[in-house]
PDB file of C-alpha atoms in Angstrom:
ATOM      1  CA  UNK E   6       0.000   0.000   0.000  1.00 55.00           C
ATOM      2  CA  UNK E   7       1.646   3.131  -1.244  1.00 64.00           C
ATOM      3  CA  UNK E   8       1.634   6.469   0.788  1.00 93.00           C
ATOM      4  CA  UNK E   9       3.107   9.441   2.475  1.00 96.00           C
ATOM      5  CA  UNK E  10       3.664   8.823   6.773  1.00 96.00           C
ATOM      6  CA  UNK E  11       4.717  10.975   9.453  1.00 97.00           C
ATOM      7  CA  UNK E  12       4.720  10.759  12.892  1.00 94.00           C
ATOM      8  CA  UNK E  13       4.015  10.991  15.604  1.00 94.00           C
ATOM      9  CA  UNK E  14       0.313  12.479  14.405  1.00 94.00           C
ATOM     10  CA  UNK E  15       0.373  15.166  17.686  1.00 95.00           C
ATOM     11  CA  UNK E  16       3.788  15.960  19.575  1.00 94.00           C
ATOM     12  CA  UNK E  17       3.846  18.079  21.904  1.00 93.00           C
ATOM     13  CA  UNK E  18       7.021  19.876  23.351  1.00 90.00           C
ATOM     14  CA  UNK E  19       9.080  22.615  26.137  1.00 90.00           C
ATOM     15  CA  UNK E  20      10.294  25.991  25.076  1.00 88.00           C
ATOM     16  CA  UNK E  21      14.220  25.114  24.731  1.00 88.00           C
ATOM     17  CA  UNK E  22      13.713  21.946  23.117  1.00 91.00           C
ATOM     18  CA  UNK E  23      14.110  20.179  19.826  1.00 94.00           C
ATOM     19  CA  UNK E  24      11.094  18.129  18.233  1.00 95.00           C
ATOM     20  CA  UNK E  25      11.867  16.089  14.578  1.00 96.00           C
ATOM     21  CA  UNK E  26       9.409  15.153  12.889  1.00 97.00           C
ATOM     22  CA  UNK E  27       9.498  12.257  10.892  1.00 97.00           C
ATOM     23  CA  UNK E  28       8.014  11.974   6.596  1.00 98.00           C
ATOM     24  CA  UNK E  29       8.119   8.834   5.204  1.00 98.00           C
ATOM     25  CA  UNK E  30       7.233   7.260   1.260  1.00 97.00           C
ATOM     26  CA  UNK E  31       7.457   4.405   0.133  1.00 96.00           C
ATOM     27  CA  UNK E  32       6.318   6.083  -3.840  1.00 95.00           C
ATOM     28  CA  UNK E  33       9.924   6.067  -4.828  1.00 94.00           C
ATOM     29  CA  UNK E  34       9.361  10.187  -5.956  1.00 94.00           C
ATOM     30  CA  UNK E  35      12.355  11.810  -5.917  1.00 93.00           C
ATOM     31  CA  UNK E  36      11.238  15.422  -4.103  1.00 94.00           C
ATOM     32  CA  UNK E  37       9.999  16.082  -0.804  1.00 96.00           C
ATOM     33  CA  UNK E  38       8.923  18.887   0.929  1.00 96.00           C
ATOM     34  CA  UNK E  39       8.044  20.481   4.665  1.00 97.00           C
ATOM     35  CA  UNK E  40       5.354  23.186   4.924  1.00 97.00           C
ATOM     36  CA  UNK E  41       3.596  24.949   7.830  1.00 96.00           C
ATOM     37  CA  UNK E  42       0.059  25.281   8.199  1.00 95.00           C
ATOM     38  CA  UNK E  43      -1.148  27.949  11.161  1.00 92.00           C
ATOM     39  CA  UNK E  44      -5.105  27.919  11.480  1.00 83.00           C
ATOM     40  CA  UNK E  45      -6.917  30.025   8.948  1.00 76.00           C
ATOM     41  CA  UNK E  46      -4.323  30.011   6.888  1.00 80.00           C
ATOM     42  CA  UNK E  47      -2.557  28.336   3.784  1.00 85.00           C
ATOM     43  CA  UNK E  48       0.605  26.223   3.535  1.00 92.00           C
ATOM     44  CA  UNK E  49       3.909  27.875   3.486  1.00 94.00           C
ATOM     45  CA  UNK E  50       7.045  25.886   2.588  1.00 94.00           C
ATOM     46  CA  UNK E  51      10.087  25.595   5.069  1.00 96.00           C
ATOM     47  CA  UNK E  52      12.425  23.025   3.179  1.00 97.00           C
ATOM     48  CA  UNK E  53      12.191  20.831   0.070  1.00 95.00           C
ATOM     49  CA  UNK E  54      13.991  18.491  -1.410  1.00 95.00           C
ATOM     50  CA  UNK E  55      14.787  17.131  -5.177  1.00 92.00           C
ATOM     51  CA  UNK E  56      17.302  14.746  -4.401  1.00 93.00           C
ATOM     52  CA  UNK E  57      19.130  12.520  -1.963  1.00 95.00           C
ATOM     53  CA  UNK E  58      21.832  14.322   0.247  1.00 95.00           C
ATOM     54  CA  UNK E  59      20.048  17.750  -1.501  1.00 95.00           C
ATOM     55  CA  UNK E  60      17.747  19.925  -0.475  1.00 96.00           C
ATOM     56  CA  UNK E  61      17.154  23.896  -0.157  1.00 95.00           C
ATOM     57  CA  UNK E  62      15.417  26.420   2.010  1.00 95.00           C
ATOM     58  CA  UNK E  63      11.847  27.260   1.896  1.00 94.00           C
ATOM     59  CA  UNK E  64       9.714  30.762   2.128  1.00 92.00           C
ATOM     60  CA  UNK E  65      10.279  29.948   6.449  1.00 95.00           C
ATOM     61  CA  UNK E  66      13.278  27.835   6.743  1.00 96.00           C
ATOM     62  CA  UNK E  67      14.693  29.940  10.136  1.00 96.00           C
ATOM     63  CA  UNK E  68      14.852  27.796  13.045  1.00 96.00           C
ATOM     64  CA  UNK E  69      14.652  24.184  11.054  1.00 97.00           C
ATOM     65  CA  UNK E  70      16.519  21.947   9.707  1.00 97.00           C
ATOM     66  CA  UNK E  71      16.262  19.041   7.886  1.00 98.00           C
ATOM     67  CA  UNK E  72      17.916  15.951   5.892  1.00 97.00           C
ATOM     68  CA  UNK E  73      17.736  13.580   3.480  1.00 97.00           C
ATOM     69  CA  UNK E  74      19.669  10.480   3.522  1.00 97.00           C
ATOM     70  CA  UNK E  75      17.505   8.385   2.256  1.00 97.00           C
ATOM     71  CA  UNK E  76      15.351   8.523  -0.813  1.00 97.00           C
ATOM     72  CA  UNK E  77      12.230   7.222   1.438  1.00 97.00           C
ATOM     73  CA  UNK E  78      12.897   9.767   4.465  1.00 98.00           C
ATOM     74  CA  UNK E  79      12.909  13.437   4.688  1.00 98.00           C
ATOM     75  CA  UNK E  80      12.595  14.054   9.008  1.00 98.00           C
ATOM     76  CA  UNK E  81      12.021  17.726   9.896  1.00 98.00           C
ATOM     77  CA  UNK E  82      13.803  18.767  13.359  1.00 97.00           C
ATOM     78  CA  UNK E  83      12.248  22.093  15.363  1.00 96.00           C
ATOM     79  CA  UNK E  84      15.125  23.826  17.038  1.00 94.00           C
ATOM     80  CA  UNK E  85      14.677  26.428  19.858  1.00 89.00           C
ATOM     81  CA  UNK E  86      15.162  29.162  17.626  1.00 88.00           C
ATOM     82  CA  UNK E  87      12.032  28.760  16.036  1.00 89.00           C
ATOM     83  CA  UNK E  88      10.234  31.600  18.038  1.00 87.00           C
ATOM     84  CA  UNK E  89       6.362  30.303  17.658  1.00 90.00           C
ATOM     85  CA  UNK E  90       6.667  26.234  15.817  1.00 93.00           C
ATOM     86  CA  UNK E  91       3.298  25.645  17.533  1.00 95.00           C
ATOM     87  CA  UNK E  92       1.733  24.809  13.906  1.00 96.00           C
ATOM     88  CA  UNK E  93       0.509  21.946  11.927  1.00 96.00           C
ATOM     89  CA  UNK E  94       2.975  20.082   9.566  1.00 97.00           C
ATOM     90  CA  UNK E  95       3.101  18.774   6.458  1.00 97.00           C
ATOM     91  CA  UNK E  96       5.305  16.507   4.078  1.00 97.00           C
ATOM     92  CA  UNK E  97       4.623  15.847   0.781  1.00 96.00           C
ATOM     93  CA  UNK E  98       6.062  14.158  -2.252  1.00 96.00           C
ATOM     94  CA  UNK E  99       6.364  14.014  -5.631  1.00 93.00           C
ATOM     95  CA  UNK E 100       7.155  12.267  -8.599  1.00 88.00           C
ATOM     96  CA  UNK E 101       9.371  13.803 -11.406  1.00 82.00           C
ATOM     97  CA  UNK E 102       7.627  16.169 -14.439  1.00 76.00           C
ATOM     98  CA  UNK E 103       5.562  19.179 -14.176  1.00 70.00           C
ATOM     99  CA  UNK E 104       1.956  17.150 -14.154  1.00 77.00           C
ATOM    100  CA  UNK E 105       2.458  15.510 -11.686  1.00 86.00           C
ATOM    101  CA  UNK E 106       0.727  16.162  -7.812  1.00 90.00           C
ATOM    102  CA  UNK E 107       2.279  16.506  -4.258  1.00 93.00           C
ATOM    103  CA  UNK E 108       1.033  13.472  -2.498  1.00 95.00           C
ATOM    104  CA  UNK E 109       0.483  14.920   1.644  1.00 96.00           C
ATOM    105  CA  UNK E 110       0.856  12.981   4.628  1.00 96.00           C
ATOM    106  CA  UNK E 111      -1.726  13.350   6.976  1.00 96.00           C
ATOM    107  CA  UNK E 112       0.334  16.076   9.342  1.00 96.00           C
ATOM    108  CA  UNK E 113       2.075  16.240  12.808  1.00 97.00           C
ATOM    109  CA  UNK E 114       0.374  18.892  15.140  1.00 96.00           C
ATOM    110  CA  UNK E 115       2.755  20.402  17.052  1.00 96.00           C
ATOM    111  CA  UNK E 116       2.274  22.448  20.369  1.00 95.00           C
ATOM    112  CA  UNK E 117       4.456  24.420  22.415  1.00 91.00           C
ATOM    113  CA  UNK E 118       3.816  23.997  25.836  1.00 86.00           C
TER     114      UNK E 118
ATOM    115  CA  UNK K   3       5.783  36.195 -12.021  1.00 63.00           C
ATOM    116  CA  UNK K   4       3.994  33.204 -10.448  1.00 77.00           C
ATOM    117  CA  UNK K   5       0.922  33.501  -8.257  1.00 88.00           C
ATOM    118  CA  UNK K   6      -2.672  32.140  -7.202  1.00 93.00           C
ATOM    119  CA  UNK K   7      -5.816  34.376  -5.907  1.00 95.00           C
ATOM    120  CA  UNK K   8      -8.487  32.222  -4.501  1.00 96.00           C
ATOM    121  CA  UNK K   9     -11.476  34.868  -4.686  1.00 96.00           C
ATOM    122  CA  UNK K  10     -12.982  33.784  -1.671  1.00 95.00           C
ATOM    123  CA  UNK K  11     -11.762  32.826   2.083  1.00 95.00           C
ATOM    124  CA  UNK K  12     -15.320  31.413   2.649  1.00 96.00           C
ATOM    125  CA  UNK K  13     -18.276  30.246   0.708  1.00 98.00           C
ATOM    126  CA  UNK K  14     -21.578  28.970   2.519  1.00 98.00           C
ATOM    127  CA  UNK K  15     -24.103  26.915   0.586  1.00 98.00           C
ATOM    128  CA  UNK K  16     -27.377  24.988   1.351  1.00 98.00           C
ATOM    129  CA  UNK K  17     -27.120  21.257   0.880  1.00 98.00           C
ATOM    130  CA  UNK K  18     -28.108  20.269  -2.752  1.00 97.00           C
ATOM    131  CA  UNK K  19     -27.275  23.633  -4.467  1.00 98.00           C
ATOM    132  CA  UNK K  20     -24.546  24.075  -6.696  1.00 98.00           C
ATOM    133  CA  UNK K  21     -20.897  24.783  -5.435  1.00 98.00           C
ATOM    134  CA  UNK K  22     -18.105  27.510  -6.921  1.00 98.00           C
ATOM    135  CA  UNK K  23     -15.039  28.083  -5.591  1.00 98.00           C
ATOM    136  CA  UNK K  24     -13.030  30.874  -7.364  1.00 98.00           C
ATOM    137  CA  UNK K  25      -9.621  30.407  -8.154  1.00 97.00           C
ATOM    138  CA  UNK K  26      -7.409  32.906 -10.828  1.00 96.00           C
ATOM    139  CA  UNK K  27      -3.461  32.594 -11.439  1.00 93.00           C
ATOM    140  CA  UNK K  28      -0.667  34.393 -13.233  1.00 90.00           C
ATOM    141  CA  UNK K  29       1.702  32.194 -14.812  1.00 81.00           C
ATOM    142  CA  UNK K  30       4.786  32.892 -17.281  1.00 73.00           C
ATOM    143  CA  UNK K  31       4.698  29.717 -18.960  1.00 74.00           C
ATOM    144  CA  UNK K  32       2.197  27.130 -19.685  1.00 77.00           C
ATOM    145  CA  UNK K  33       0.868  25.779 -16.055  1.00 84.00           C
ATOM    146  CA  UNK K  34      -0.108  22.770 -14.436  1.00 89.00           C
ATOM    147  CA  UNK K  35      -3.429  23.968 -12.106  1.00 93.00           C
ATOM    148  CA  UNK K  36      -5.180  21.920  -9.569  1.00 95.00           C
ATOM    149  CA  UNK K  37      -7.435  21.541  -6.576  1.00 97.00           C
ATOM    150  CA  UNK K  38      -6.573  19.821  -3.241  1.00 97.00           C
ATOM    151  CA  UNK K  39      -9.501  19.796  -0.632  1.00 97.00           C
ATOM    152  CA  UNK K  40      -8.615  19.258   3.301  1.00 96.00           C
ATOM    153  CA  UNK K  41     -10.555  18.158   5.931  1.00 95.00           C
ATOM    154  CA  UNK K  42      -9.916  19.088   9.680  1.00 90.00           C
ATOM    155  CA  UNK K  43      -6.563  18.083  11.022  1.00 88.00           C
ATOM    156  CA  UNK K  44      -5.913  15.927   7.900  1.00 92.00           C
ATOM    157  CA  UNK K  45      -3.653  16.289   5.112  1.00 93.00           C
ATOM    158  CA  UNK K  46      -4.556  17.881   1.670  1.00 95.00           C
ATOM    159  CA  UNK K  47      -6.137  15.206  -1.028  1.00 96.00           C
ATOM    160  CA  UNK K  48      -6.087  16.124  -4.747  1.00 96.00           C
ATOM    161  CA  UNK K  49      -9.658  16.754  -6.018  1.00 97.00           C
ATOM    162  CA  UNK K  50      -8.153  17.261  -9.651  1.00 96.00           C
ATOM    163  CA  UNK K  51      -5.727  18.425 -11.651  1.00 93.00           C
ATOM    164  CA  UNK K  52      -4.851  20.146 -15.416  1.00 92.00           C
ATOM    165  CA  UNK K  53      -1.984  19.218 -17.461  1.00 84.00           C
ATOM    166  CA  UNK K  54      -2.872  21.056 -21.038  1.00 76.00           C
ATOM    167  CA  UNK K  55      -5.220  18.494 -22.141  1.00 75.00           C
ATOM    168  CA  UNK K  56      -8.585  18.979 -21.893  1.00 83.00           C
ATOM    169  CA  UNK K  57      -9.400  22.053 -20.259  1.00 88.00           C
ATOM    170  CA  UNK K  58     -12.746  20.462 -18.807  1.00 94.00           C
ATOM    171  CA  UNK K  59     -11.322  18.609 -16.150  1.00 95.00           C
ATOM    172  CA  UNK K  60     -13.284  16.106 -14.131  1.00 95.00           C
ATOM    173  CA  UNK K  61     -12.025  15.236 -10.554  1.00 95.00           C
ATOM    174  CA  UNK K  62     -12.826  13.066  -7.610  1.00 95.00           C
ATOM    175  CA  UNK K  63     -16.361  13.366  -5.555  1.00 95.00           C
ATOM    176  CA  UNK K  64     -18.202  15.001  -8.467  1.00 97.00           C
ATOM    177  CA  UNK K  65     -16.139  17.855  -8.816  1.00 98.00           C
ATOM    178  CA  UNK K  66     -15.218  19.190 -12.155  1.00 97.00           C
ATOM    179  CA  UNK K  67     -12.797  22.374 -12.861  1.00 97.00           C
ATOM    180  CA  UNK K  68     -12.129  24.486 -16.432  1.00 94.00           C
ATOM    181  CA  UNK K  69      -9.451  26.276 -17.210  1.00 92.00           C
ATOM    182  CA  UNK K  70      -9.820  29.001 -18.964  1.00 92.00           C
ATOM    183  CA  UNK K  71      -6.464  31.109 -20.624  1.00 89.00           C
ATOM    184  CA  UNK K  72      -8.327  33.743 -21.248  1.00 90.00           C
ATOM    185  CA  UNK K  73      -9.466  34.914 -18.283  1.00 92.00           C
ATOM    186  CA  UNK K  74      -6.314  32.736 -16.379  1.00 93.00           C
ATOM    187  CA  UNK K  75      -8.929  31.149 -14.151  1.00 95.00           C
ATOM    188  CA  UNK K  76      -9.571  27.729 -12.929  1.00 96.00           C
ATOM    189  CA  UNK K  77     -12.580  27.911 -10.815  1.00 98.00           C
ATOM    190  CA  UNK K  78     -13.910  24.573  -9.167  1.00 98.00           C
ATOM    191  CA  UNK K  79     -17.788  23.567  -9.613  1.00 98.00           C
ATOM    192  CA  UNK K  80     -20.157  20.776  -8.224  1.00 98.00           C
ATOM    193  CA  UNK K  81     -23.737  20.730  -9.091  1.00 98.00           C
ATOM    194  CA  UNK K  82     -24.936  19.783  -6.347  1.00 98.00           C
ATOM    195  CA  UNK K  83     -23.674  20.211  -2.678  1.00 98.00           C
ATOM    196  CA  UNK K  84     -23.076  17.461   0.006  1.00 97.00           C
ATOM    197  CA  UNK K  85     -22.641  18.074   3.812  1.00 97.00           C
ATOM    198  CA  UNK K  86     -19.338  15.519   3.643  1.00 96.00           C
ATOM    199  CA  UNK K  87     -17.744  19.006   1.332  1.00 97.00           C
ATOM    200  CA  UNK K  88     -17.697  21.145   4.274  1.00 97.00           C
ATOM    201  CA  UNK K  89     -13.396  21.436   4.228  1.00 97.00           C
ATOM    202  CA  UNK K  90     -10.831  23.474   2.961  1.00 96.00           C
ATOM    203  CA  UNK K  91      -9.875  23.818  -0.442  1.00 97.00           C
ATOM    204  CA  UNK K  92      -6.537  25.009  -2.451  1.00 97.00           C
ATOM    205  CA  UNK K  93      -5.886  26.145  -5.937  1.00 97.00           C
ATOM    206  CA  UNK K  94      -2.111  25.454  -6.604  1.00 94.00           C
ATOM    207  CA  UNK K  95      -0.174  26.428  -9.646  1.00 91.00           C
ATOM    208  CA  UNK K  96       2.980  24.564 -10.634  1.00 86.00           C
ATOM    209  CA  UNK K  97       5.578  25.451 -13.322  1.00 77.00           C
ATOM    210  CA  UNK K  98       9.276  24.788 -13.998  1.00 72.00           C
ATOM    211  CA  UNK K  99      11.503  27.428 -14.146  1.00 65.00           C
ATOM    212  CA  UNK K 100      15.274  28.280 -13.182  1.00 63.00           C
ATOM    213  CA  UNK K 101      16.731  25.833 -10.656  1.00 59.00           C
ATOM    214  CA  UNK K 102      13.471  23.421 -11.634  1.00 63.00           C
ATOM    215  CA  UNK K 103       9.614  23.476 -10.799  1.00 68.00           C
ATOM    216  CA  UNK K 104       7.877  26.204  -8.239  1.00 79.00           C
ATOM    217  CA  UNK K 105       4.665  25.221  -6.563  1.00 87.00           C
ATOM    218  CA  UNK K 106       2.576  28.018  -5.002  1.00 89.00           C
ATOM    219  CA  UNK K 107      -0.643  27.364  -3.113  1.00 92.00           C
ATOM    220  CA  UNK K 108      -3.413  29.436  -3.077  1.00 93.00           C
ATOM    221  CA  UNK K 109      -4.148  30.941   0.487  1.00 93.00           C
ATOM    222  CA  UNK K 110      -7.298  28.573   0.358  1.00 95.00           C
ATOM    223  CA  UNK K 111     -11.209  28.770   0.599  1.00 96.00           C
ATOM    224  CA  UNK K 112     -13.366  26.966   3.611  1.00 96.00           C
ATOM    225  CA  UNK K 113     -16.499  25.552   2.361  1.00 98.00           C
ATOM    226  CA  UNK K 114     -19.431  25.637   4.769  1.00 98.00           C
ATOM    227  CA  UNK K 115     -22.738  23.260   3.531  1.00 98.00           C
ATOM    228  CA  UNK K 116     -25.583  23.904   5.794  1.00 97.00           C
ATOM    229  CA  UNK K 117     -28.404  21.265   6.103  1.00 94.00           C
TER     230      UNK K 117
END
């Protein structure tokens, strides 16, 4: 069964500490991506991807970081310089060509206790 | 320069009545368009997408979208409403340009179906 995973589905964590999130696909697509959802509004990109051991900031990339290893896994990590990461999150992938769609995991909602 | 203007942060409709959800993009170059839909606290699901084919394009859940150069729109339709539409939905634009292809969402439009 093909698809897009993160985890864990809610996290929640202290001011001072760092949180990764993990994206997993097992859709072999070569790009991956990290956005940001705050309520009421629409997705904003922090990191993508377009290839293993690659990958480039976002519109919001201060106070993240990410990797990519593996094709399959693209894990976000929330560092305490990210002034307000209590947000929803999002990974998506895609397969190679313009037609083709993002395919979104089904979010991490994070909160900042 | 790239960009997408959903008309509309919310639409209300009656159950059974037809649905429209505005969406209008610039775009230097030819375009692929589509619509995602999102449901509370889950991820977005693609509804339906153009890729210079047919510019009637006919999606999941009875939703259909045109595209129309002219006018640079791509505004999603269903005849007739269902309470399971109440969500969120997003007109993206993708193209390629320098450095490879640029994806910009639309800011997004909630859909409200009353009984």
């Amino acid at each position: 069964d093909g698809g897009i995973t993160q985890s864990p589905k809610y996290l929640f964590r202290k001011e001072g500490q760092n949180v990764t999130l993990s994206c997993e696909q097992n859709l072999n697509h070569d790009a991956m991506y990290w956005y940001r959802q705050d309520p009421g509004q629409g997705l904003r990109l922090i990191y993508y991807s377009q290839i293993v051991n690659d990958f480039q900031k976002g519109d919001i990339a201060e106070g993240y970081s990410v990797s990519r290893e593996k094709k399959e896994s693209f894990p976000l990590t929330v560092t305490s310089a990210q002034k307000n990461p209590t947000a929803f999150y999002l990974c998506a992938s895609k397969g190679r060509g313009p037609y083709n769609e993002q395919f979104f995991g089904p979010g991490t909602r994070l909160t900042v206790l | 320069a790239q960009s997408v203007t959903q008309l509309d942060s919310h639409v209300s409709v009656s159950e059974g009545t037809p649905v429209l959800l505005r969406c209008n993009y610039s775009s230097s170059y030819s375009p692929s368009l589509f619509w995602y839909v999102q449901h509370p606290n889950k991820g977005l699901q693609l509804l339906l997408k153009y890729t210079s084919a047919a510019t009637l394009v006919k999606g999941i859940n009875g939703f259909e979208a045109e595209f129309k150069k002219s006018e640079t729109s791509f505004h999603l339709t269903k005849p007739s409403a269902h309470m399971s539409d109440a969500a969120e939905y997003f007109c993206v634009v993708s193209e390629s340009g320098t450095g490879g292809f640029k994806t910009i969402f639309g800011a997004g439009t909630r859909l409200f179906v009353k009984a």
